[in-house]
Each structure stands twice: as C-alpha cells, then as structure tokens.
Short mmCIF file of C-alpha atoms in Angstrom, two decimals:
data_model
loop_
_atom_site.label_atom_id
_atom_site.label_comp_id
_atom_site.label_asym_id
_atom_site.label_seq_id
_atom_site.Cartn_x
_atom_site.Cartn_y
_atom_site.Cartn_z
CA MET L 1 39.34 -22.28 -9.12
CA ALA L 2 42.42 -22.94 -11.25
CA PRO L 3 41.81 -24.58 -14.63
CA LEU L 4 42.79 -28.23 -14.79
CA ALA L 5 45.84 -29.01 -16.87
CA PRO L 6 47.09 -32.43 -17.87
CA ARG L 7 50.19 -33.72 -16.16
CA PRO L 8 53.22 -33.30 -18.47
CA SER L 9 54.12 -36.44 -20.42
CA GLN L 10 57.87 -35.90 -19.88
CA ALA L 11 59.86 -35.44 -16.72
CA CYS L 12 60.99 -31.93 -15.86
CA PHE L 13 64.31 -30.91 -14.39
CA MET L 14 65.40 -27.72 -12.66
CA PHE L 15 68.83 -26.18 -13.26
CA ARG L 16 69.70 -23.39 -10.83
CA CYS L 17 72.94 -21.79 -11.94
CA VAL L 18 74.96 -19.27 -9.91
CA ASP L 19 77.35 -17.00 -11.79
CA GLY L 20 81.08 -17.07 -11.16
CA PRO L 21 83.41 -14.06 -10.96
CA ASP L 22 83.85 -13.66 -14.76
CA ALA L 23 80.21 -14.27 -15.62
CA GLU L 24 79.37 -10.77 -16.82
CA ALA L 25 82.00 -10.83 -19.57
CA LEU L 26 81.29 -14.45 -20.50
CA ARG L 27 77.54 -13.82 -20.60
CA ALA L 28 78.01 -10.83 -22.94
CA ARG L 29 80.44 -12.70 -25.18
CA ASP L 30 78.21 -15.78 -25.59
CA LEU L 31 74.75 -14.20 -25.51
CA GLU L 32 74.12 -14.74 -29.23
CA GLY L 33 75.03 -18.44 -29.06
CA HIS L 34 72.97 -18.91 -25.88
CA LEU L 35 69.91 -17.31 -27.44
CA ALA L 36 70.33 -19.39 -30.61
CA HIS L 37 70.43 -22.53 -28.44
CA VAL L 38 67.36 -21.78 -26.34
CA GLU L 39 65.36 -20.56 -29.33
CA THR L 40 66.25 -23.71 -31.30
CA HIS L 41 65.19 -25.92 -28.37
CA TRP L 42 62.38 -23.70 -27.03
CA ASP L 43 59.94 -26.61 -26.89
CA GLN L 44 62.09 -28.38 -24.28
CA TYR L 45 61.87 -25.48 -21.81
CA LEU L 46 58.97 -25.01 -19.45
CA ILE L 47 60.49 -21.69 -18.46
CA ALA L 48 63.94 -20.13 -18.29
CA GLY L 49 65.48 -16.80 -17.44
CA PRO L 50 68.14 -14.87 -15.55
CA LEU L 51 68.30 -14.42 -11.79
CA ARG L 52 68.89 -10.90 -10.47
CA ASP L 53 70.14 -9.35 -7.26
CA THR L 54 67.24 -7.44 -5.72
CA ALA L 55 69.32 -4.43 -4.66
CA SER L 56 71.58 -3.92 -7.67
CA GLU L 57 69.49 -5.58 -10.43
CA LYS L 58 72.78 -7.24 -11.48
CA LEU L 59 72.41 -10.67 -13.10
CA THR L 60 73.55 -13.36 -10.67
CA GLY L 61 72.71 -16.59 -12.49
CA SER L 62 70.00 -18.42 -14.38
CA LEU L 63 67.07 -20.75 -13.77
CA PHE L 64 65.99 -23.33 -16.32
CA LEU L 65 63.08 -25.78 -16.11
CA VAL L 66 63.52 -28.28 -18.93
CA TYR L 67 61.61 -31.29 -20.18
CA ALA L 68 63.65 -34.43 -20.82
CA ASN L 69 63.32 -38.20 -20.49
CA SER L 70 66.03 -38.35 -17.82
CA LEU L 71 68.45 -36.16 -15.93
CA ASP L 72 71.20 -37.38 -18.28
CA ASP L 73 69.14 -36.22 -21.29
CA ALA L 74 68.53 -32.87 -19.59
CA TRP L 75 72.29 -32.46 -19.03
CA ARG L 76 72.94 -33.31 -22.71
CA LEU L 77 70.62 -30.47 -23.73
CA MET L 78 72.11 -28.00 -21.29
CA ARG L 79 75.72 -28.83 -22.19
CA ARG L 80 75.04 -27.67 -25.75
CA ASP L 81 74.28 -24.17 -24.41
CA PRO L 82 77.37 -21.89 -24.53
CA TYR L 83 76.46 -20.56 -21.08
CA PHE L 84 77.08 -24.06 -19.70
CA THR L 85 80.33 -24.65 -21.55
CA ASN L 86 81.99 -21.22 -21.18
CA GLY L 87 82.58 -21.48 -17.43
CA GLN L 88 80.33 -18.60 -16.41
CA TYR L 89 78.48 -20.63 -13.80
CA GLN L 90 80.31 -21.19 -10.54
CA THR L 91 77.73 -23.73 -9.38
CA ILE L 92 74.95 -25.65 -11.11
CA GLU L 93 72.29 -27.46 -9.11
CA ALA L 94 70.22 -29.93 -11.14
CA GLN L 95 67.33 -31.99 -9.85
CA PRO L 96 63.94 -33.37 -10.86
CA PHE L 97 61.07 -30.90 -10.69
CA LEU L 98 57.33 -31.64 -10.83
CA PRO L 99 55.34 -28.81 -12.46
CA SER L 100 52.05 -28.83 -10.57
CA ILE L 101 50.32 -25.45 -10.83
CA GLY L 102 50.89 -21.96 -12.19
CA LEU L 103 50.32 -19.67 -15.13
CA ALA L 104 52.75 -21.63 -17.34
CA ILE L 105 50.90 -24.95 -16.95
CA GLY L 106 47.46 -24.34 -15.48
CA GLY L 107 46.03 -25.93 -12.32
#
C-alpha cells in the first residue's frame, strides 16, 4: 500500500511546452539563466524537466509542475524564466493539476 501523504496546501499547475524551430540554439544560449531561475525557485516546483523524442533523444520541449496560489501567479513565476521569454517554445499549455499519488508526493 502506498504511504499516505498530505494534500498540498497550494494549487499546482502544469506547463507543457513544445519547442519551436529555433529552440535548440535558444536553449543552449539561455541554459545558464534558466538553471539559475529554477534553482532559485526550486521550492515552487513539484517536478520539472525536458521532454525528449523517443527515437532521436532530441529535446522537444519541457514539462513543469509548479505550486502557486493561482494560474496568474504560476504564469508570473514562469515568465521570469529565460526559456519562457526567449521564444523557444512554439506552444505552451497551462492548466491546473492535482498531484494525487507518486514517488514525488507519496500516496
């Protein structure tokens, strides 16, 4: 049986980001600033990381699960990340997410 974990006290939001045509160069150029941002705000992320193509292993986007009081607050956090302001993402899907079970949060 999975261990019981308390329900998070803040809302969580999912950002699924799909890279645009110039993403590889933009990602390389702004990697240091992106890492500085996520490491500074690490406690607002449930989990985050790159998405990869299964055949080529090429990075194709990013997935972020972030804690915030509202979707507007979540967007304010994400818009301070160079990856969100440099134009590397062709599309960004943002919506509420309810963490319910898994290794990151328990049962």
